[in-house]
XYZ file of C-alpha atoms in Angstrom:
769
model
C 23.170 -11.215 -11.575
C 23.748 -7.454 -11.594
C 25.586 -5.716 -14.403
C 28.177 -3.008 -13.902
C 27.258 0.306 -15.427
C 29.325 1.779 -18.190
C 31.722 4.710 -17.909
C 29.280 7.347 -19.224
C 26.537 6.252 -16.844
C 29.020 6.142 -13.968
C 30.199 9.676 -14.675
C 26.672 11.055 -15.029
C 25.487 9.343 -11.850
C 28.546 10.543 -9.974
C 27.824 14.116 -11.064
C 24.219 13.841 -9.877
C 25.345 12.388 -6.544
C 27.889 15.201 -6.084
C 25.274 17.828 -6.937
C 22.798 16.410 -4.402
C 25.481 16.324 -1.721
C 26.425 19.934 -2.489
C 22.809 21.035 -1.984
C 22.702 19.402 1.435
C 26.051 20.876 2.508
C 25.038 24.320 1.252
C 21.863 24.292 3.331
C 23.813 23.027 6.323
C 25.924 26.158 6.397
C 22.926 28.213 7.564
C 21.562 25.885 10.252
C 22.370 24.804 13.786
C 23.178 21.092 14.286
C 20.398 18.993 15.807
C 20.959 16.152 18.259
C 20.438 12.770 16.588
C 19.052 9.818 18.549
C 20.828 6.514 18.972
C 19.076 3.388 17.673
C 17.899 2.090 21.057
C 16.651 5.547 22.079
C 14.704 5.883 18.839
C 13.141 2.425 19.180
C 12.175 3.102 22.823
C 10.794 6.567 22.180
C 7.104 6.994 22.932
C 5.174 7.469 19.692
C 2.141 9.729 19.510
C -0.601 8.926 17.014
C -3.365 11.029 15.485
C -5.509 8.360 13.817
C -8.294 8.583 16.432
C -8.810 12.244 15.396
C -8.887 13.567 18.952
C -5.490 15.191 19.158
C -2.225 13.382 19.797
C -2.289 10.295 22.015
C 0.331 7.831 23.154
C 0.162 4.736 20.970
C -0.092 2.551 24.091
C -3.224 4.352 25.287
C -5.438 3.785 22.229
C -7.849 0.794 22.077
C -6.706 -0.247 18.605
C -4.073 -2.673 17.291
C -1.669 -0.175 15.787
C 2.007 -0.146 14.855
C 3.430 3.349 14.616
C 6.759 4.668 13.381
C 8.217 8.086 14.044
C 10.782 9.752 11.805
C 13.717 8.232 13.729
C 12.297 4.697 13.526
C 11.745 5.055 9.784
C 15.351 6.158 9.328
C 16.566 3.110 11.268
C 14.580 0.854 8.896
C 16.025 2.537 5.769
C 12.447 3.347 4.877
C 11.913 4.306 1.242
C 8.295 3.407 0.490
C 5.458 1.547 2.183
C 6.699 -1.758 0.772
C 9.758 -1.310 3.019
C 7.498 -2.196 5.974
C 5.889 -5.288 4.445
C 7.726 -7.844 6.642
C 8.043 -5.804 9.841
C 4.422 -5.785 11.104
C 2.419 -8.889 12.098
C -0.309 -10.015 9.683
C 0.468 -7.195 7.248
C 1.389 -7.376 3.538
C 2.229 -4.116 1.780
C 2.997 -5.370 -1.716
C 3.433 -3.894 -5.179
C 1.536 -6.161 -7.558
C 4.187 -5.452 -10.193
C 1.935 -5.464 -13.281
C 2.744 -1.786 -13.398
C 5.169 -0.443 -10.776
C 3.569 1.521 -7.961
C 0.215 -0.336 -7.814
C -0.568 -1.297 -4.224
C -2.054 -4.686 -3.376
C -2.158 -4.286 0.401
C -3.579 -6.825 2.811
C -4.048 -6.874 6.578
C -5.298 -9.884 8.532
C -6.022 -11.803 5.334
C -8.154 -9.066 3.788
C -6.522 -7.820 0.591
C -6.871 -7.579 -3.164
C -5.110 -9.249 -6.091
C -5.613 -6.896 -8.985
C -4.309 -3.898 -10.880
C -7.856 -3.016 -12.041
C -8.275 0.607 -10.891
C -12.045 0.290 -10.360
C -11.435 -2.287 -7.608
C -11.452 -0.561 -4.221
C -8.894 -1.497 -1.557
C -9.419 -3.225 1.777
C -6.608 -1.138 3.290
C -7.098 2.612 2.929
C -4.094 4.919 2.569
C -4.347 8.469 3.949
C -1.720 11.173 3.439
C -2.066 14.191 5.730
C -5.739 13.339 6.123
C -6.496 12.824 2.407
C -7.735 9.403 1.245
C -6.035 8.088 -1.921
C -8.875 6.951 -4.178
C -7.159 4.274 -6.294
C -4.374 1.740 -5.786
C -2.286 3.061 -8.687
C 0.426 5.519 -7.690
C 0.266 4.624 -3.986
C 3.697 2.959 -3.908
C 5.774 5.926 -4.903
C 8.852 6.785 -2.872
C 8.154 8.581 0.384
C 10.341 11.063 2.233
C 10.078 14.025 4.597
C 7.772 12.040 6.900
C 6.859 12.818 10.503
C 5.334 9.382 11.033
C 3.352 6.400 9.771
C 0.544 4.631 11.616
C -0.600 1.170 10.499
C -3.999 0.340 12.010
C -5.061 -3.306 11.879
C -8.724 -4.213 11.770
C -11.786 -2.316 10.480
C -11.698 1.464 10.938
C -15.105 2.278 9.485
C -16.360 4.799 12.066
C -13.535 7.313 11.710
C -12.295 6.531 8.181
C -15.377 5.314 6.316
C -15.434 2.787 3.525
C -12.591 0.606 2.154
C -10.790 0.136 5.468
C -12.139 -3.306 6.357
C -8.595 -4.658 6.627
C -7.146 -1.536 8.169
C -5.762 1.901 7.430
C -2.357 3.433 6.824
C -2.006 7.014 8.025
C 1.017 8.950 6.763
C 2.023 12.394 8.047
C 4.546 14.632 6.335
C 6.591 17.136 8.336
C 4.828 20.425 9.008
C 6.634 23.777 8.674
C 8.559 24.686 11.826
C 9.011 27.895 13.795
C 12.797 27.440 13.825
C 15.126 26.737 10.927
C 15.507 23.005 10.304
C 17.333 21.209 7.509
C 17.094 17.494 6.776
C 19.105 15.939 3.971
C 20.168 12.570 2.674
C 22.259 11.117 -0.125
C 22.535 7.379 -0.699
C 23.663 4.804 -3.226
C 22.633 1.149 -3.445
C 23.639 -1.817 -5.531
C 21.946 -1.754 -8.872
C 23.106 1.018 -9.074
C 20.407 3.044 -7.358
C 20.864 6.668 -6.242
C 18.815 8.770 -3.794
C 18.978 12.349 -2.622
C 16.476 14.444 -0.711
C 16.514 17.779 1.057
C 13.981 19.526 3.298
C 14.336 23.097 4.568
C 11.797 24.471 7.039
C 11.586 27.620 9.115
C 9.936 30.979 9.844
C 8.967 33.444 7.119
C 7.192 35.933 9.381
C 8.146 34.798 12.897
C 5.139 33.812 14.974
C 2.731 34.165 12.061
C 3.932 32.349 8.955
C 6.379 29.501 8.463
C 7.222 27.487 5.380
C 8.876 24.347 4.107
C 10.247 23.178 0.797
C 11.385 19.636 0.164
C 12.752 17.854 -2.890
C 13.453 14.208 -3.693
C 15.381 12.592 -6.531
C 15.977 8.929 -7.296
C 17.591 7.219 -10.243
C 17.756 3.440 -10.417
C 19.835 1.933 -13.226
C 18.181 -1.450 -12.829
C 18.854 -4.325 -10.434
C 17.876 -7.162 -12.799
C 19.433 -8.775 -15.875
C 17.179 -9.882 -18.742
C 18.373 -13.285 -19.978
C 16.801 -12.597 -23.377
C 19.506 -10.121 -24.400
C 21.692 -9.671 -21.305
C 20.439 -6.113 -20.763
C 20.093 -4.435 -17.390
C 16.433 -4.182 -16.397
C 14.418 -2.293 -13.818
C 15.675 1.233 -14.493
C 13.551 4.060 -13.137
C 13.644 7.703 -12.143
C 11.529 9.649 -9.658
C 11.334 13.347 -8.845
C 9.131 14.877 -6.144
C 8.788 18.512 -5.106
C 6.828 19.378 -1.984
C 6.019 22.711 -0.372
C 4.056 23.776 2.696
C 2.962 26.964 4.450
C 1.724 27.224 8.042
C -0.278 30.284 9.072
C -0.842 31.003 12.783
C -2.379 34.498 13.082
C -3.509 33.742 16.647
C -2.895 31.184 19.368
C -6.121 29.333 18.596
C -6.032 29.212 14.800
C -3.794 27.283 12.420
C -3.892 26.738 8.671
C -1.468 24.429 6.821
C -1.323 24.273 3.029
C 0.624 21.358 1.565
C 1.291 20.923 -2.160
C 3.153 18.234 -4.065
C 4.132 17.460 -7.641
C 5.804 14.222 -8.665
C 6.731 12.108 -11.647
C 8.099 8.613 -12.044
C 9.079 6.618 -15.107
C 11.085 3.564 -16.029
C 11.025 -0.034 -17.190
C 8.056 -2.345 -16.980
C 7.980 -5.455 -14.793
C 10.787 -8.019 -14.605
C 8.325 -10.785 -15.434
C 9.315 -14.331 -14.523
C 7.597 -17.355 -16.080
C 7.545 -20.364 -13.756
C 7.146 -22.788 -16.633
C 10.627 -21.745 -17.730
C 12.494 -20.522 -14.648
C 12.740 -21.522 -11.002
C 10.535 -19.506 -8.673
C 13.513 -19.386 -6.291
C 15.678 -17.532 -8.808
C 15.839 -14.083 -10.390
C 16.090 -15.490 -13.929
C 13.692 -14.226 -16.559
C 13.669 -13.605 -20.321
C 11.301 -11.198 -22.073
C 11.380 -9.532 -25.486
C 9.389 -6.452 -24.433
C 11.106 -4.180 -21.907
C 7.858 -2.424 -21.090
C 7.564 0.943 -19.404
C 5.739 3.039 -16.845
C 5.265 6.788 -16.783
C 3.273 8.368 -13.985
C 2.729 11.901 -12.751
C 0.650 13.432 -10.000
C -0.225 16.726 -8.396
C -1.958 17.201 -5.080
C -2.841 19.876 -2.543
C -4.150 19.561 1.008
C -5.474 22.441 3.089
C -5.824 21.700 6.800
C -7.475 24.202 9.163
C -7.584 23.851 12.946
C -9.557 26.249 15.150
C -9.540 25.838 18.907
C -12.889 26.832 20.382
C -14.256 27.223 23.908
C -17.185 24.897 23.256
C -16.127 21.682 24.979
C -12.564 22.982 25.001
C -12.543 21.562 21.488
C -11.046 21.891 18.042
C -12.800 22.291 14.706
C -10.773 20.735 11.901
C -11.342 20.924 8.172
C -9.203 18.986 5.687
C -9.710 19.635 1.986
C -7.739 17.486 -0.452
C -7.302 17.411 -4.225
C -5.258 15.006 -6.320
C -4.749 14.446 -10.038
C -2.965 11.330 -11.302
C -2.075 10.031 -14.756
C -0.252 6.798 -15.437
C 0.762 4.975 -18.596
C 2.354 1.554 -18.612
C 3.251 -1.396 -20.778
C 4.535 -4.865 -20.106
C 5.437 -8.310 -21.372
C 2.595 -10.256 -19.748
C 3.437 -13.568 -21.428
C 6.819 -13.376 -19.616
C 8.369 -15.125 -22.613
C 10.418 -14.332 -25.701
C 7.469 -14.888 -28.039
C 5.022 -11.988 -28.411
C 1.966 -13.829 -27.131
C 0.591 -11.192 -24.752
C 1.893 -7.635 -24.562
C -0.176 -4.931 -22.950
C -0.429 -1.178 -22.513
C -2.628 0.706 -20.064
C -3.727 4.262 -19.358
C -5.160 5.564 -16.065
C -6.446 9.085 -15.574
C -7.885 9.934 -12.170
C -8.773 13.077 -10.314
C -10.364 13.385 -6.899
C -11.353 15.864 -4.210
C -12.438 15.332 -0.655
C -13.411 17.352 2.374
C -13.738 16.376 6.002
C -15.169 18.770 8.584
C -15.030 17.510 12.158
C -15.192 18.601 15.746
C -13.322 17.072 18.689
C -14.058 18.155 22.260
C -14.695 17.061 25.829
C -17.902 17.363 27.838
C -17.391 16.201 31.382
C -16.505 12.501 31.200
C -17.162 12.243 27.450
C -14.598 12.785 24.673
C -16.506 13.402 21.446
C -15.493 13.352 17.766
C -18.143 14.105 15.133
C -17.980 15.128 11.518
C -19.043 15.099 7.886
C -17.090 13.724 4.926
C -17.383 14.102 1.140
C -15.401 12.473 -1.669
C -15.699 12.618 -5.476
C -13.594 10.902 -8.106
C -13.413 10.675 -11.895
C -11.675 7.655 -13.344
C -10.727 6.614 -16.880
C -9.048 3.297 -17.661
C -8.022 2.022 -21.099
C -6.189 -1.232 -21.738
C -4.702 -2.621 -24.947
C -3.782 -6.277 -25.443
C -1.607 -7.349 -28.368
C -1.857 -11.111 -28.924
C -0.171 -11.783 -32.292
C 1.241 -15.210 -31.412
C -2.309 -16.364 -30.646
C -3.295 -15.705 -34.246
C -5.272 -12.542 -33.497
C -4.706 -9.984 -36.277
C -5.369 -6.815 -34.252
C -5.066 -5.680 -30.648
C -7.969 -5.827 -28.248
C -8.782 -2.553 -26.507
C -11.306 -1.573 -23.865
C -11.752 -0.282 -20.348
C -14.161 2.002 -18.567
C -14.840 5.412 -17.154
C -16.845 6.506 -14.167
C -17.854 9.187 -11.723
C -17.866 8.060 -8.108
C -19.049 10.008 -5.089
C -19.657 9.368 -1.418
C -20.653 11.284 1.679
C -20.941 10.313 5.279
C -21.555 11.526 8.803
C -19.891 10.034 11.848
C -19.654 10.339 15.618
C -17.477 8.612 18.182
C -17.706 9.044 21.951
C -15.361 7.812 24.673
C -17.351 7.893 27.906
C -15.049 7.630 30.930
C -17.281 5.733 33.367
C -14.478 5.841 35.955
C -10.831 6.832 35.917
C -10.004 3.303 34.743
C -13.018 2.239 32.656
C -14.090 3.794 29.325
C -17.052 2.919 27.121
C -16.545 3.545 23.406
C -19.572 4.141 21.158
C -19.304 5.095 17.501
C -21.339 5.048 14.315
C -20.964 6.166 10.702
C -23.567 6.472 7.982
C -22.320 6.384 4.376
C -24.078 6.958 1.067
C -22.193 6.102 -2.113
C -22.999 6.457 -5.816
C -21.137 5.140 -8.854
C -21.951 5.913 -12.464
C -19.854 3.925 -14.930
C -19.587 2.830 -18.533
C -17.606 -0.220 -19.618
C -16.113 -1.022 -22.999
C -15.365 -4.714 -23.286
C -11.714 -5.303 -24.205
C -12.207 -6.417 -27.792
C -11.070 -6.291 -31.394
C -13.170 -5.630 -34.475
C -13.830 -9.344 -34.988
C -15.180 -10.139 -31.514
C -18.849 -11.081 -31.192
C -20.667 -9.085 -28.505
C -24.204 -10.470 -28.517
C -24.500 -13.689 -30.479
C -26.595 -13.278 -33.640
C -27.756 -9.803 -32.593
C -25.622 -6.923 -33.823
C -25.345 -4.223 -31.144
C -23.890 -0.697 -31.303
C -20.128 -0.823 -31.119
C -19.882 -4.354 -32.469
C -17.267 -4.948 -35.175
C -15.302 -2.018 -33.737
C -12.223 -2.157 -31.582
C -13.128 -1.142 -28.036
C -11.193 2.121 -28.188
C -7.814 3.740 -28.743
C -5.256 4.001 -25.979
C -3.258 6.603 -27.904
C -6.292 8.827 -28.482
C -7.623 8.164 -24.967
C -11.066 7.110 -26.235
C -13.422 4.184 -25.689
C -16.269 2.714 -27.755
C -19.195 1.689 -25.558
C -21.733 -0.963 -26.417
C -23.344 -1.914 -23.104
C -25.878 -0.206 -20.847
C -24.274 2.230 -18.381
C -24.302 1.443 -14.693
C -25.952 3.661 -12.087
C -25.274 2.135 -8.683
C -25.739 3.273 -5.092
C -25.281 1.900 -1.586
C -26.153 2.932 1.951
C -24.250 1.643 4.931
C -24.299 2.063 8.699
C -21.102 1.011 10.479
C -21.306 0.941 14.298
C -18.635 0.249 16.898
C -19.044 -0.657 20.579
C -16.040 -1.100 22.833
C -14.803 -1.171 26.392
C -11.365 -0.088 27.630
C -9.873 -0.779 31.073
C -6.700 0.980 32.253
C -6.168 -0.032 35.909
C -2.643 1.447 35.868
C -0.779 3.850 33.555
C 1.102 0.830 32.186
C -1.909 -1.374 31.390
C -4.478 -1.034 28.615
C -7.014 -3.831 28.075
C -9.723 -3.332 25.470
C -12.441 -5.172 23.578
C -14.741 -4.084 20.802
C -17.195 -5.151 18.128
C -17.342 -3.191 14.866
C -18.634 -3.320 11.331
C -16.898 -2.236 8.143
C -17.970 -1.565 4.558
C -16.101 -2.064 1.286
C -17.484 -0.444 -1.860
C -19.138 -2.347 -4.645
C -18.557 -1.379 -8.250
C -17.952 -2.412 -11.835
C -15.081 -4.327 -13.413
C -13.288 -2.080 -15.935
C -11.359 -5.068 -17.343
C -13.947 -7.271 -19.070
C -12.175 -9.857 -21.238
C -14.493 -12.859 -20.955
C -15.764 -14.387 -24.147
C -17.320 -17.482 -22.656
C -14.432 -19.867 -23.346
C -12.887 -22.045 -20.625
C -9.095 -21.920 -20.147
C -7.208 -22.572 -23.373
C -6.415 -26.211 -24.130
C -2.975 -27.383 -25.233
C -3.433 -26.375 -28.851
C -1.395 -23.948 -30.929
C -4.018 -21.181 -31.022
C -6.785 -19.998 -28.684
C -10.038 -19.415 -30.529
C -11.448 -15.880 -30.240
C -15.040 -17.075 -30.605
C -17.542 -18.250 -28.024
C -20.543 -16.983 -26.092
C -20.086 -13.340 -25.115
C -20.183 -12.215 -21.480
C -21.428 -8.651 -20.826
C -20.085 -6.436 -18.023
C -21.617 -6.972 -14.596
C -21.592 -5.105 -11.320
C -20.531 -6.492 -7.966
C -22.076 -5.593 -4.630
C -20.534 -4.143 -1.481
C -18.748 -6.298 1.079
C -19.605 -6.197 4.784
C -17.415 -7.187 7.687
C -18.192 -7.731 11.368
C -15.143 -7.803 13.608
C -14.577 -8.752 17.239
C -11.277 -7.994 18.944
C -9.692 -8.262 22.391
C -6.370 -6.565 23.084
C -3.870 -6.073 25.886
C -1.099 -3.475 25.920
C 1.325 -3.746 28.811
C 4.491 -1.899 29.829
C 6.566 -3.431 32.622
C 9.811 -3.038 34.588
C 9.562 0.750 34.551
C 9.259 0.882 30.795
C 12.107 -1.505 29.969
C 9.656 -4.011 28.547
C 6.509 -3.823 26.452
C 4.046 -6.510 25.352
C 1.071 -5.932 23.052
C -1.400 -8.719 22.234
C -4.544 -8.837 20.088
C -6.996 -11.621 19.223
C -9.533 -11.049 16.442
C -12.457 -12.774 14.740
C -13.775 -11.399 11.439
C -16.953 -12.414 9.616
C -17.117 -11.248 5.987
C -20.439 -11.210 4.140
C -20.693 -11.045 0.324
C -16.909 -11.308 0.082
C -15.536 -9.820 -3.122
C -13.111 -12.005 -5.057
C -11.128 -11.047 -8.171
C -10.947 -14.435 -9.886
C -7.959 -14.751 -12.184
C -7.876 -17.479 -14.857
C -6.183 -18.189 -18.197
C -8.403 -17.370 -21.149
C -8.596 -16.553 -24.848
C -7.395 -13.005 -24.145
C -4.443 -14.331 -22.165
C -5.984 -13.769 -18.745
C -9.597 -13.160 -17.766
C -10.590 -11.576 -14.473
C -14.120 -11.692 -13.136
C -15.111 -9.914 -9.930
C -17.844 -11.630 -7.946
C -19.409 -11.612 -4.513
C -18.323 -15.167 -3.858
C -20.067 -15.711 -0.518
C -19.231 -15.496 3.173
C -16.012 -16.233 5.025
C -14.502 -16.202 8.503
C -10.968 -15.060 9.298
C -9.510 -15.154 12.777
C -6.122 -14.914 14.377
C -3.798 -13.269 16.866
C -0.876 -10.841 17.003
C 1.990 -10.120 19.364
C 4.527 -7.296 19.534
C 7.222 -7.365 22.221
C 10.111 -5.098 23.139
C 12.700 -5.415 25.894
C 15.716 -3.298 26.839
C 18.329 -5.670 28.279
C 20.547 -2.669 28.998
C 20.460 1.031 28.197
C 22.152 0.291 24.865
C 20.870 -3.179 23.902
C 17.274 -3.813 22.842
C 15.301 -6.706 21.354
C 12.031 -6.505 19.412
C 9.741 -9.424 18.520
C 6.612 -9.584 16.396
C 4.370 -12.483 15.406
C 1.017 -12.929 13.724
C -1.248 -15.877 12.944
C -4.325 -15.998 10.723
C -6.715 -18.760 9.745
C -9.644 -18.468 7.372
C -12.284 -20.472 5.569
C -15.307 -20.010 3.350
C -18.619 -20.486 5.159
C -20.922 -20.063 2.144
C -20.152 -19.921 -1.585
C -22.530 -18.813 -4.301
C -19.967 -18.335 -7.088
C -17.363 -20.612 -8.595
C -13.808 -19.713 -7.538
C -11.981 -22.854 -8.694
C -12.529 -22.233 -12.412
C -14.560 -25.360 -13.207
C -17.857 -23.359 -13.479
C -19.440 -25.264 -10.522
C -19.584 -24.651 -6.769
C -18.517 -27.924 -5.171
C -16.665 -29.224 -2.133
C -13.451 -28.423 -4.017
C -14.281 -24.701 -3.828
C -14.889 -24.855 -0.073
C -11.507 -26.565 0.378
C -9.634 -23.655 -1.212
C -7.619 -21.254 0.937
C -8.359 -17.521 0.931
C -5.706 -15.686 -1.123
C -3.060 -13.519 0.591
C -3.750 -15.175 3.907
C -0.309 -16.164 5.227
C -0.792 -18.407 8.291
C 2.331 -17.186 10.098
C 4.344 -13.988 10.068
C 7.054 -13.362 12.649
C 10.345 -11.624 13.190
C 13.018 -10.516 15.623
C 15.334 -7.486 15.692
C 18.339 -6.678 17.847
C 19.507 -3.091 18.315
C 22.769 -2.087 19.966
C 24.564 1.220 20.567
C 28.335 1.151 21.048
C 29.832 4.274 22.608
C 33.229 4.872 21.010
C 34.391 8.049 22.744
C 34.189 10.174 19.619
C 30.813 8.892 18.517
C 28.240 6.085 18.619
C 27.954 3.053 16.367
C 24.330 1.881 16.224
C 23.659 -1.605 14.897
C 20.371 -3.154 13.888
C 20.044 -6.768 12.726
C 16.649 -8.255 11.928
C 15.048 -11.430 10.637
C 11.448 -11.600 9.410
C 9.444 -14.528 8.068
C 6.218 -14.872 6.125
C 4.639 -18.209 5.220
C 3.865 -19.055 1.628
C 0.343 -17.981 0.707
C -1.923 -18.276 -2.302
C -2.225 -15.537 -4.875
C -5.175 -16.766 -6.963
C -8.569 -17.952 -5.795
C -8.073 -21.380 -7.389
C -4.846 -21.685 -5.327
C -2.701 -22.401 -8.385
C -0.855 -19.130 -8.029
C 1.403 -19.096 -4.974
C 3.534 -16.414 -3.311
C 6.827 -17.736 -1.968
C 7.650 -18.280 1.658
C 10.103 -15.545 2.601
C 12.879 -15.326 5.193
C 14.275 -11.810 5.092
C 17.487 -10.753 6.851
C 18.289 -7.032 7.074
C 21.087 -5.132 8.797
C 22.001 -1.510 9.423
C 25.158 0.008 10.939
C 25.086 3.753 11.565
C 27.845 5.958 12.970
C 26.985 9.292 14.598
C 29.785 11.558 15.868
C 29.448 13.174 19.277
C 29.724 16.552 17.624
C 28.474 17.097 14.112
C 25.160 17.117 12.297
C 25.724 14.043 10.176
C 25.464 10.256 10.298
C 26.819 7.574 7.985
C 24.998 4.269 7.465
C 25.935 0.988 5.823
C 22.907 -1.252 5.351
C 21.760 -4.396 3.653
C 18.231 -5.544 2.796
C 17.260 -9.129 1.955
C 20.826 -10.250 2.634
C 20.122 -13.910 1.786
C 18.830 -12.891 -1.667
C 15.333 -14.368 -1.291
C 13.297 -14.389 -4.501
C 9.820 -12.874 -4.081
C 7.285 -11.521 -6.536
C 4.218 -9.301 -6.485
C 1.865 -11.792 -8.136
C 1.650 -15.248 -9.663
C -0.930 -14.997 -12.454
C -1.637 -18.240 -14.321
C -1.296 -18.105 -18.125
C -2.606 -20.501 -20.808
C -0.609 -23.745 -20.787
C 0.292 -23.624 -24.490
C 3.618 -23.263 -26.344
C 3.094 -19.544 -27.048
C 3.366 -18.931 -23.290
C 6.156 -21.440 -22.690
C 3.827 -24.271 -21.689
C 3.336 -27.782 -22.967
C -0.162 -28.610 -21.683
C 1.040 -31.941 -20.363
C 2.866 -31.432 -17.060
C 4.397 -32.236 -14.708
C 6.326 -29.065 -15.442
C 4.832 -25.964 -13.767
C 2.324 -24.084 -15.903
C 3.198 -20.668 -17.393
C 2.878 -17.651 -15.132
C 3.291 -13.903 -15.092
C 5.211 -13.283 -11.865
C 6.780 -9.796 -11.529
C 9.975 -10.055 -9.493
C 10.942 -7.926 -6.517
C 14.572 -7.001 -5.917
C 16.839 -9.418 -4.079
C 19.886 -8.487 -2.028
C 20.553 -4.746 -1.803
C 23.572 -3.141 -0.129
C 23.597 0.601 0.438
C 25.502 3.504 1.940
C 23.692 6.602 3.206
C 24.890 9.982 4.457
C 22.297 11.989 6.415
C 22.274 15.532 7.779
C 20.006 17.079 10.397
C 20.316 20.706 11.524
């Protein structure tokens, strides 16, 4: 399956690996060795979380279903990006859709999205050092130099605002330290795939100013083999540079400036076509390698001022981010050029949150104001020569989006054991947008009426321009999201909570309008480009009401831990990104399909059998159904009983897993072993349930040796050891010969299904001083 690299590539990669290792060793010469934790100690360590925005709190004490990872836990999981956690948390899917690498399609508790359209807002918000990431593109870049990750399940509207109806992911990078610290890593995986990162932190002006600089490099030579020409596929390279300064002129004032610049480029998706290849294999054949090329810059300024008023803290977090991404891919997933695409995304954003957290007698209060603005440009080009279309179709959209909100959350301690939680957030959002239908010069836009922009291609991806023909959109929404909860802690080891909350997901405009009024292509040689035109339309916001009961329990003096949660979610005006074959290859229409109910339960369990042997269990169950439908989701243009019978996409009924961790004292060091198994049920990708994501059984293992004396550790690890085939999406293509179909069955219909990697074996050398 995997090709060996040639001599020149081997020599160059070896030189890069040696250089990275030299950097780490050079920094090590100036630092004092730090004590590394064994695997069972790291897994048992109490994790503090910051997501409730009232200082640091033990994860077991918060009335929220949350899975948190500290730096040591992330190291034990061989964490590289958020997708590394996709099978380790109940009812959570952290997937890369694969259309263009790095585009997040995250889902929690059955609430997720199935689209690479950048104007579609997420259901799971991602926050880095307090800054919300405004689009899904560029979220799944490699991550390093992290202090922790918190995955919150369920709506988080009061404290985080819109687009967190499924949950929120809070990532914290390491802050500059008052003492010299050095963290480094070099690794190589099958593929071949090389990593190296280095972080140096310490005082600049002791007691007043400290700083940090961190760098990351990754080169992947490609895990896959393209059956079309036998070439290695999946090559990529990433470089990230991060710096931070921490100013503490007094004991009650702190300012942290974080800045980052990154770039990533490589091959396009390894697109499998299920009409031609088994969905349980890694076989694929495409005649367009594709590409992606992304770059970003960001800066975050965090200020904390401790004040006497309520013994509180005033915090301000200003964030700015600029992202540009270009990509191209073989969407027909075939060796005939039926559907090749290119895309351009340009996005810039800024945000500011000013908040206060303090205590007044029995009441802990958090209150604040939030602002966010974003500019977004999207251009897409579709080349469809095998469909008889003489010129590419181009289109997209641009927009200016803004939102502001005010929020307050109070924990009123009625007694030492009983706490009442009251919270509310008001949000106002505006979106101005223009859409250029993805079209060629021959496409009809308005029947017999000739409109401006007709008989012109919808734009130029190379020039970065669009030709608009439809009325601009000027949209706005107002939302109030309350939360009421009760928490009972009769002992320090017991936390029982219940709450009701509402969440809000933004409405908007589809920037990928490809509908020309034709039903899915029949089994004929060519799809006609004619038909009744369909103008761009807006979709409304989505509302969610959630009810949850949870129980967090430690027992046997901390040797055991059991966390349970039961939830019931009611979604009104549910947004669906319908995905159907069409005359432009694929047509996607975003609608408010109706109302739905999703409910389920989660369990996380940990038990230390001995001081050096630990077991972890996790399980999640979800069940959902449509209660009311006002839009067709099956693709037959009618709302019937068949639509109500469809399953909600990305809702896997069962997820579960088990991990065993063991530390073996060897006299001169410790061998830490971690073996895990995680399962996710098959679940549907498309609303018509014809696209399916595979059931997955994932086995991982890690063996790490740490000497008793010395600042280093050496790990041998394996991910997906049984070589399970999984993919980011399963888009249905026209069932015609140009896409590998025959229109007759019973053979599976053509699909665009971007593959994820299979079995990966790696070796990692880490340093901590």
